Structure formats: C-alpha cells, structure tokens
CSV table of C-alpha atoms in Angstrom, one decimal:
chain,number,residue,atom,x,y,z
A,1,MET,CA,83.2,140.6,100.3
A,2,HIS,CA,85.5,141.0,97.4
A,3,ASN,CA,86.7,137.4,97.6
A,4,ASP,CA,83.3,136.0,98.3
A,5,ARG,CA,83.2,133.9,95.2
A,6,LEU,CA,80.9,131.1,94.5
A,7,VAL,CA,82.7,127.9,93.5
A,8,ILE,CA,80.9,124.9,91.9
A,9,ALA,CA,82.8,121.9,90.5
A,10,GLY,CA,86.0,124.0,90.4
A,11,ARG,CA,84.4,126.8,88.5
A,12,GLU,CA,84.3,130.2,90.1
A,13,PHE,CA,81.4,132.6,89.7
A,14,LYS,CA,81.3,136.3,90.3
A,15,SER,CA,77.6,136.7,90.7
A,16,ARG,CA,75.3,134.9,93.1
A,17,LEU,CA,72.3,135.9,90.9
A,18,TRP,CA,71.8,133.5,88.0
A,19,VAL,CA,69.2,134.4,85.4
A,20,GLY,CA,67.1,132.6,82.8
A,21,THR,CA,66.7,134.0,79.2
A,22,GLY,CA,63.1,133.1,78.5
A,23,LYS,CA,60.0,135.2,78.2
A,24,TYR,CA,61.6,138.5,77.2
A,25,LYS,CA,60.2,140.7,74.6
A,26,ASP,CA,63.2,140.3,72.3
A,27,PHE,CA,66.9,139.5,72.5
A,28,ALA,CA,67.8,143.1,73.0
A,29,GLU,CA,65.8,143.2,76.2
A,30,THR,CA,67.2,139.9,77.3
A,31,LYS,CA,70.7,141.2,76.8
A,32,LYS,CA,70.1,144.4,78.6
A,33,ALA,CA,68.4,142.8,81.6
A,34,ILE,CA,71.2,140.3,82.0
A,35,GLU,CA,73.8,143.1,81.8
A,36,VAL,CA,72.0,145.1,84.5
A,37,SER,CA,71.5,142.1,86.7
A,38,GLY,CA,75.2,141.5,86.8
A,39,ALA,CA,74.6,137.7,86.5
A,40,ASP,CA,77.4,135.7,84.9
A,41,VAL,CA,75.4,132.4,84.7
A,42,VAL,CA,72.5,132.3,82.2
A,43,THR,CA,70.2,129.4,81.6
A,44,VAL,CA,69.1,128.5,78.1
A,45,ALA,CA,66.8,125.9,76.6
A,46,VAL,CA,67.6,123.6,73.6
A,47,ARG,CA,65.1,123.6,70.8
A,48,ARG,CA,64.7,122.9,67.1
A,49,VAL,CA,66.3,125.5,64.9
A,50,ASN,CA,63.7,127.4,62.8
A,51,ILE,CA,64.8,126.3,59.3
A,52,THR,CA,62.0,128.1,57.5
A,53,ASP,CA,62.9,131.6,58.8
A,54,ARG,CA,66.7,131.7,58.4
A,55,SER,CA,66.9,135.4,59.2
A,56,LYS,CA,66.0,134.6,62.8
A,57,GLU,CA,68.6,135.8,65.2
A,58,ASN,CA,70.4,133.5,67.4
A,59,LEU,CA,70.4,134.0,71.2
A,60,LEU,CA,74.2,133.5,71.3
A,61,ASP,CA,74.6,136.5,69.1
A,62,PHE,CA,73.4,138.5,72.1
A,63,ILE,CA,74.7,136.5,75.0
A,64,ASP,CA,78.4,136.0,74.5
A,65,PRO,CA,79.4,132.5,75.7
A,66,LYS,CA,82.9,133.8,76.4
A,67,LYS,CA,81.5,136.3,78.8
A,68,TYR,CA,78.8,134.3,80.4
A,69,THR,CA,78.6,130.7,81.7
A,70,ILE,CA,75.9,129.2,79.5
A,71,LEU,CA,73.8,126.7,81.6
A,72,PRO,CA,71.6,124.6,79.3
A,73,ASN,CA,68.5,123.2,80.9
A,74,THR,CA,66.4,120.2,80.1
A,75,ALA,CA,63.2,122.2,80.4
A,76,GLY,CA,60.0,120.5,79.2
A,77,CYS,CA,61.3,117.0,79.8
A,78,TYR,CA,58.9,114.7,81.7
A,79,THR,CA,60.8,111.5,81.4
A,80,VAL,CA,64.3,110.3,82.3
A,81,GLU,CA,64.9,109.4,78.6
A,82,ASP,CA,63.9,112.9,77.4
A,83,ALA,CA,66.0,114.7,80.0
A,84,VAL,CA,69.0,112.6,79.2
A,85,ARG,CA,68.5,113.1,75.4
A,86,TYR,CA,68.2,116.9,75.8
A,87,ALA,CA,71.3,117.0,78.1
A,88,ARG,CA,73.3,115.2,75.5
A,89,LEU,CA,72.0,117.5,72.8
A,90,ALA,CA,72.9,120.5,74.9
A,91,ARG,CA,76.4,119.2,75.3
A,92,ALA,CA,76.6,118.7,71.5
A,93,ALA,CA,75.4,122.2,70.8
A,94,GLY,CA,77.5,123.9,73.5
A,95,VAL,CA,80.9,124.1,74.9
A,96,SER,CA,80.7,122.5,78.3
A,97,ASP,CA,79.4,119.6,80.4
A,98,LEU,CA,77.2,121.7,82.5
A,99,VAL,CA,73.5,121.0,82.6
A,100,LYS,CA,70.7,122.2,84.7
A,101,LEU,CA,68.8,119.0,85.0
A,102,GLU,CA,65.0,119.1,85.1
A,103,VAL,CA,62.7,116.0,85.1
A,104,LEU,CA,59.2,117.3,85.6
A,105,GLY,CA,56.4,115.4,87.1
A,106,ASP,CA,53.4,117.4,86.2
A,107,GLU,CA,52.4,120.2,83.8
A,108,LYS,CA,50.3,122.1,86.2
A,109,THR,CA,52.8,122.5,89.0
A,110,LEU,CA,56.0,121.8,87.1
A,111,PHE,CA,57.2,120.2,90.3
A,112,PRO,CA,60.2,117.9,89.8
A,113,ASP,CA,59.8,114.2,89.5
A,114,THR,CA,62.5,113.5,92.0
A,115,GLY,CA,62.7,109.8,91.4
A,116,GLY,CA,63.3,110.4,87.7
A,117,LEU,CA,65.7,113.3,88.5
A,118,ILE,CA,68.0,111.0,90.6
A,119,GLU,CA,67.9,108.3,87.9
A,120,ALA,CA,68.7,110.8,85.1
A,121,ALA,CA,71.4,112.5,87.2
A,122,LYS,CA,73.1,109.1,87.7
A,123,ILE,CA,73.2,108.4,84.0
A,124,LEU,CA,74.5,111.9,83.1
A,125,ILE,CA,77.2,112.0,85.9
A,126,LYS,CA,78.5,108.6,84.6
A,127,GLU,CA,78.8,110.3,81.2
A,128,GLY,CA,80.9,113.1,82.6
A,129,PHE,CA,78.2,115.8,82.9
A,130,ILE,CA,78.3,118.4,85.7
A,131,VAL,CA,74.7,118.0,86.8
A,132,LEU,CA,73.0,120.9,88.6
A,133,PRO,CA,69.6,119.4,89.5
A,134,TYR,CA,66.4,121.4,89.8
A,135,THR,CA,64.8,119.7,92.7
A,136,ASN,CA,62.0,120.0,95.3
A,137,ASP,CA,62.6,121.6,98.7
A,138,ASP,CA,63.1,118.1,100.1
A,139,PRO,CA,66.3,117.6,102.2
A,140,ILE,CA,66.4,113.9,101.7
A,141,VAL,CA,66.3,114.2,98.0
A,142,ALA,CA,68.9,116.9,98.1
A,143,LYS,CA,71.2,114.7,100.1
A,144,LYS,CA,70.7,111.8,97.7
A,145,LEU,CA,71.6,114.1,94.7
A,146,VAL,CA,74.8,115.1,96.4
A,147,ASP,CA,75.6,111.5,97.3
A,148,ILE,CA,75.4,110.5,93.7
A,149,GLY,CA,77.8,113.3,92.7
A,150,CYS,CA,75.9,116.6,92.0
A,151,PRO,CA,78.2,119.4,92.9
A,152,ALA,CA,75.3,121.7,93.8
A,153,VAL,CA,71.6,121.4,94.3
A,154,MET,CA,68.9,123.8,93.2
A,155,PRO,CA,65.8,123.5,95.3
A,156,LEU,CA,62.7,125.5,94.3
A,157,ALA,CA,61.3,128.3,96.4
A,158,ALA,CA,57.8,127.8,94.9
A,159,PRO,CA,56.4,126.6,91.6
A,160,ILE,CA,58.2,127.9,88.5
A,161,GLY,CA,56.8,131.3,87.4
A,162,SER,CA,54.4,131.5,90.4
A,163,GLY,CA,56.1,134.4,92.1
A,164,LEU,CA,54.9,133.0,95.5
A,165,GLY,CA,58.3,133.4,97.2
A,166,ILE,CA,59.8,130.9,99.6
A,167,ARG,CA,57.0,128.7,100.6
A,168,ASN,CA,58.9,126.5,103.0
A,169,PRO,CA,61.9,128.3,104.5
A,170,TYR,CA,62.4,125.7,107.1
A,171,ASN,CA,63.0,122.9,104.6
A,172,LEU,CA,65.4,125.2,102.7
A,173,LYS,CA,67.2,125.8,106.0
A,174,ILE,CA,67.4,122.1,106.7
A,175,ILE,CA,68.8,121.5,103.1
A,176,MET,CA,71.4,124.1,103.8
A,177,GLU,CA,72.4,122.3,107.0
A,178,THR,CA,72.2,118.8,105.5
A,179,VAL,CA,74.3,119.2,102.4
A,180,LYS,CA,77.8,120.6,102.1
A,181,VAL,CA,77.6,121.7,98.5
A,182,PRO,CA,76.3,125.1,97.2
A,183,ILE,CA,72.6,125.6,97.3
A,184,VAL,CA,71.0,127.6,94.4
A,185,VAL,CA,67.4,128.5,95.2
A,186,ASP,CA,65.7,128.1,91.8
A,187,ALA,CA,62.2,129.1,90.8
A,188,GLY,CA,59.3,130.8,92.5
A,189,VAL,CA,60.9,134.2,93.4
A,190,GLY,CA,58.4,137.0,93.0
A,191,THR,CA,60.2,140.2,94.0
A,192,ALA,CA,63.4,141.5,95.5
A,193,SER,CA,62.6,140.7,99.1
A,194,ASP,CA,62.1,137.0,98.2
A,195,ALA,CA,65.6,136.9,96.7
A,196,ALA,CA,67.1,138.7,99.7
A,197,LEU,CA,65.4,136.3,102.1
A,198,ALA,CA,66.8,133.3,100.2
A,199,MET,CA,70.3,134.7,100.6
A,200,GLU,CA,69.7,135.7,104.2
A,201,TYR,CA,68.8,132.1,105.0
A,202,GLY,CA,72.1,131.0,103.6
A,203,ALA,CA,71.5,130.1,100.0
A,204,ASP,CA,74.7,130.4,97.9
A,205,ALA,CA,72.9,131.8,94.9
A,206,VAL,CA,69.4,132.4,93.5
A,207,LEU,CA,68.3,131.6,90.0
A,208,MET,CA,65.3,133.3,88.5
A,209,ASN,CA,63.7,134.1,85.1
A,210,THR,CA,60.0,135.1,85.3
A,211,ALA,CA,60.5,137.5,88.3
A,212,ILE,CA,62.6,139.6,86.0
A,213,ALA,CA,61.3,138.9,82.5
A,214,GLY,CA,57.7,139.1,83.6
A,215,ALA,CA,58.0,142.4,85.6
A,216,GLN,CA,56.4,145.5,84.2
A,217,ASP,CA,59.9,146.9,83.8
A,218,PRO,CA,62.3,144.0,83.5
A,219,ILE,CA,65.4,146.1,83.3
A,220,ALA,CA,64.6,147.9,86.6
A,221,MET,CA,63.7,144.6,88.2
A,222,ALA,CA,67.0,143.1,87.1
A,223,GLU,CA,68.7,145.9,88.9
A,224,ALA,CA,66.5,145.4,92.0
A,225,MET,CA,67.4,141.7,92.0
A,226,LYS,CA,71.1,142.4,91.8
A,227,TYR,CA,71.0,144.5,95.0
A,228,ALA,CA,68.6,142.1,96.7
A,229,VAL,CA,70.9,139.2,96.3
A,230,HIS,CA,73.9,141.2,97.2
A,231,ALA,CA,72.2,142.7,100.3
A,232,GLY,CA,70.9,139.3,101.4
A,233,ARG,CA,74.4,137.8,101.1
A,234,LEU,CA,75.9,140.6,103.1
A,235,ALA,CA,73.3,140.3,105.8
A,236,TYR,CA,73.9,136.5,106.0
A,237,LYS,CA,77.6,137.0,106.3
A,238,ALA,CA,77.2,139.8,108.9
A,239,GLY,CA,75.0,137.6,111.1
A,240,ARG,CA,71.6,138.9,112.1
A,241,ILE,CA,70.5,139.6,115.7
A,242,PRO,CA,68.4,137.0,117.4
A,243,ARG,CA,64.6,137.5,117.5
A,244,LYS,CA,63.3,138.4,120.9
A,245,LEU,CA,59.8,138.9,122.1
A,246,TYR,CA,60.4,142.1,124.1
A,247,ALA,CA,62.3,145.3,123.6
A,248,THR,CA,65.9,146.1,124.4
A,249,ALA,CA,66.6,149.8,124.7
A,250,SER,CA,69.2,151.1,122.3
A,251,SER,CA,69.9,154.3,124.2
A,252,PRO,CA,71.5,154.1,127.7
A,253,ILE,CA,69.5,154.8,130.8
A,254,GLU,CA,72.6,156.1,132.6
A,255,GLY,CA,72.8,159.9,132.6
A,256,MET,CA,69.1,160.5,132.5
A,257,LEU,CA,67.7,163.2,134.8
B,1,MET,CA,73.2,113.7,38.1
B,2,ALA,CA,71.4,111.4,40.5
B,3,ASP,CA,67.9,112.1,41.7
B,4,PRO,CA,67.5,114.1,44.9
B,5,LEU,CA,66.7,112.2,48.0
B,6,GLN,CA,63.9,113.0,50.3
B,7,ILE,CA,64.8,113.4,54.0
B,8,GLN,CA,63.0,114.8,57.1
B,9,VAL,CA,64.6,117.9,58.7
B,10,ASN,CA,63.0,119.0,62.0
B,11,GLY,CA,59.9,117.2,61.1
B,12,GLU,CA,59.5,118.6,57.6
B,13,SER,CA,60.1,116.8,54.3
B,14,ARG,CA,62.9,118.2,52.2
B,15,ASP,CA,64.9,117.2,49.1
B,16,CYS,CA,68.6,117.1,49.3
B,17,PRO,CA,71.1,116.3,46.6
B,18,SER,CA,72.4,112.7,46.4
B,19,GLY,CA,75.7,112.4,48.1
B,20,ALA,CA,75.1,115.4,50.4
B,21,THR,CA,76.6,115.3,53.9
B,22,VAL,CA,75.2,116.8,57.1
B,23,ALA,CA,77.7,119.6,56.7
B,24,ASP,CA,76.3,120.3,53.2
B,25,LEU,CA,72.8,120.4,54.7
B,26,LEU,CA,73.8,122.9,57.4
B,27,ARG,CA,75.5,125.1,54.8
B,28,GLU,CA,72.4,125.0,52.6
B,29,LEU,CA,70.3,126.1,55.6
B,30,ASP,CA,72.9,128.8,56.4
B,31,LEU,CA,73.5,127.5,59.9
B,32,LYS,CA,76.8,127.8,61.8
B,33,THR,CA,78.0,124.4,62.8
B,34,GLU,CA,79.4,125.7,66.2
B,35,ARG,CA,75.9,126.8,67.2
B,36,VAL,CA,73.9,123.6,66.6
B,37,ALA,CA,73.5,120.0,67.7
B,38,VAL,CA,72.5,117.5,65.1
B,39,GLU,CA,70.7,114.3,65.6
B,40,LEU,CA,70.7,111.8,62.7
B,41,ASN,CA,68.1,109.1,63.1
B,42,LEU,CA,68.2,109.6,66.9
B,43,GLU,CA,72.0,109.5,67.0
B,44,ILE,CA,73.7,112.6,68.3
B,45,LEU,CA,76.6,113.5,66.0
B,46,ASP,CA,80.0,115.0,67.0
B,47,ARG,CA,80.7,118.2,65.0
B,48,GLN,CA,83.7,116.5,63.4
B,49,GLU,CA,81.4,114.0,61.9
B,50,PHE,CA,79.2,116.6,60.1
B,51,ASP,CA,81.2,116.4,56.9
B,52,ARG,CA,81.8,112.7,57.0
B,53,ARG,CA,78.2,111.6,57.4
B,54,GLY,CA,76.3,111.3,54.2
B,55,LEU,CA,72.6,111.5,54.0
B,56,LYS,CA,70.4,108.8,52.6
B,57,ALA,CA,66.7,108.7,51.6
B,58,GLY,CA,64.4,108.6,54.6
B,59,ASP,CA,66.9,110.0,57.1
B,60,ARG,CA,65.5,111.9,59.9
B,61,VAL,CA,67.6,114.9,60.9
B,62,GLU,CA,67.0,117.1,63.9
B,63,ILE,CA,68.9,120.4,64.2
B,64,LEU,CA,68.8,122.1,67.5
B,65,SER,CA,70.3,125.2,69.2
B,66,PHE,CA,70.0,127.2,72.3
B,67,ILE,CA,67.0,129.5,72.8
B,68,GLY,CA,65.9,131.7,75.6
B,69,GLY,CA,64.8,129.6,78.5
B,70,GLY,CA,64.7,129.5,82.3
B,71,GLY,CA,61.9,127.4,83.7
B,72,PRO,CA,60.4,124.3,82.3
B,73,ASP,CA,57.4,126.2,80.9
B,74,ASP,CA,59.4,127.7,78.1
B,75,GLY,CA,58.2,126.2,74.9
B,76,TRP,CA,57.6,122.6,75.9
B,77,ARG,CA,55.1,122.3,73.2
B,78,ARG,CA,57.8,122.8,70.7
B,79,ARG,CA,59.7,119.8,72.0
B,80,VAL,CA,61.3,117.4,69.6
B,81,PRO,CA,59.2,114.2,69.4
B,82,THR,CA,61.0,111.2,70.8
B,83,HIS,CA,59.4,108.9,68.2
B,84,ALA,CA,59.7,110.2,64.6
B,85,GLN,CA,56.2,110.5,63.1
C-alpha cells in the first residue's frame, strides 16, 4: 500500500482523506485536526478580508500552502456567474489553478445545480482551471463532467453537513463503473463507518468537513476518519468475500469424532 | 496636496490620498499582497498590477482572501454582492 498514491491531473496525493477548514472553534483547532487527520488536501473558501479588524489572523498562517494542497471552493455560489467569479478570485488569491467547483441549486438542501455546474465547468476549463466539481450522485452528470474535461468528480454522499452517510450507494457504484477518473465522495459523511464504506465501495478519496469539525471532539474524530479511510481503502484493495444467504463452516468437519 | 478621494473598500466608504495605487491601499490596510485577491470595479487584478493601478474617486475595491470553508453553508451570507450597491 506504500505506493497506493492518488493522482489527479498529474498531481500526486498522499492522503485519501481530504478535509475542509470551516466550522472549527479557532485556527489552532483547525490546524490540529488537519494534522491528526493526515490529510494533504484542504478546502478553503474565498471571502472579503476583514479590513476593520486588522489584527485578525489569516488561515494561511496556520495551514502552510507549501505543506498542503489548498483547494479553494466556490461555496455559497448559486449562479454560474458567481461561481466563475469566485473561481477567478480564488486563482488570483492563491497559487494554483485548482478549484472545487460548486454551483448550488437550493439553500435548504445545498444540492448542486448540475446544469449550472456543467456550464461553469466548461468556462473555467477553457480558462485553464483544474475543475473538481461537487456534484450529485448522478452517473449521467458525472460522465458529462468528465467528458468536458474534469479530471475527477466529487459526488455527494448526502446533503452537506447532514451526516446522513451514503444515501445511494448503488448510484455511487454506478458512477465508479461509469467514469475512469478518480471519484472523491464529498459531503454527507456522519461518522467513521460512512467514510470506510465509501472507500470500500471503491471511492478514491473522501472529502469532509462537518463530520470532523462538528464532532464533540474534532481532534479524536479526525483521527478516527484517518483510520476509517485507510481501512476502507485496504479492504477495497483486498477484495471482500461475496455475500451469501447461508453459513459456510470455517472449521473442517474432517477429524471430528 | 490634493484632496483625498472617496472610494468603496469591501462595501465601506473610505478616503484615500489622491494618486494612491492599489498597492498603497493594501499597505495602509496592512495586508500582504501574496495573500489577497483584488477586484477593482469588478475587474480582477494580477498582483503585478497592484502598484501600477491608481485609484480614482468612486472606485469600488473588493479585497478577498481564503477563510475556513468546506461546504457551501460556510458564510454564504457574507458573499460579495455581484452588483455594487
């Protein structure tokens, strides 16, 4: 498993657990949780600088961009125009062409507007962005995103922050069989078993924020997620036994009295 | 010395000295140029342009940087308005 590296658009990643940086108590906790999780990809949002309180610390003082791949998102964008604008701002503020593209359809569910997502992805890919799209668990949309040039797709497990776990494992499995690029299961994970399941199904990575930051002990949960993702990946590679309805004895009958 | 000009920075009115550039404004706000993105009247500037772009009265400047975020529910209410007010 030592060479089991994840490669997306020619970039190699050590960790198959990616984490968000929102909702933590403070930057110190954010930093500690990320360190413990072992993640080397961290998502960030782009927002106005607080110009009235100049003493305010900067996230990048805690998360070293030389050590981590900073993946800016277009969180909070409900239109193609907004998402494209935020992606461009993220590129201007950062160091790379990577963007986690989100075009949301609805404030209540935060489900992606997949039509807008494809449109925004096309524009950004043409501008040289490496677009990692946050999408629905829809195999047809996943295929379209890959066809237009996304080097990975990030289908949701469940609504953002819901902690419901994988609501449609069969769709995720179909996506994994349909597209040839890495699949990052993004959003909806509640606890370690959800992350392990995603990896056992064959996901290439799992991205989460609330499941760690919102846990009663975020640092302990970060560690749990690290092992869950690792265990799930190992189990996937090992190949599970088929499910059967009836028992098969493990101990031989031969030699019994 | 010329009168100061009034500009909008992140939605708030602010005086800046006549002849000031974007780089001057960032320096005054004590912001590191390598950590921010600047939009001047909806045009995103390259960092190299910061000290070439002068500010004029009525300019709308948006200064953004990375904050903690994961999912789309992180601070969407603090979004930058698309249409300046």
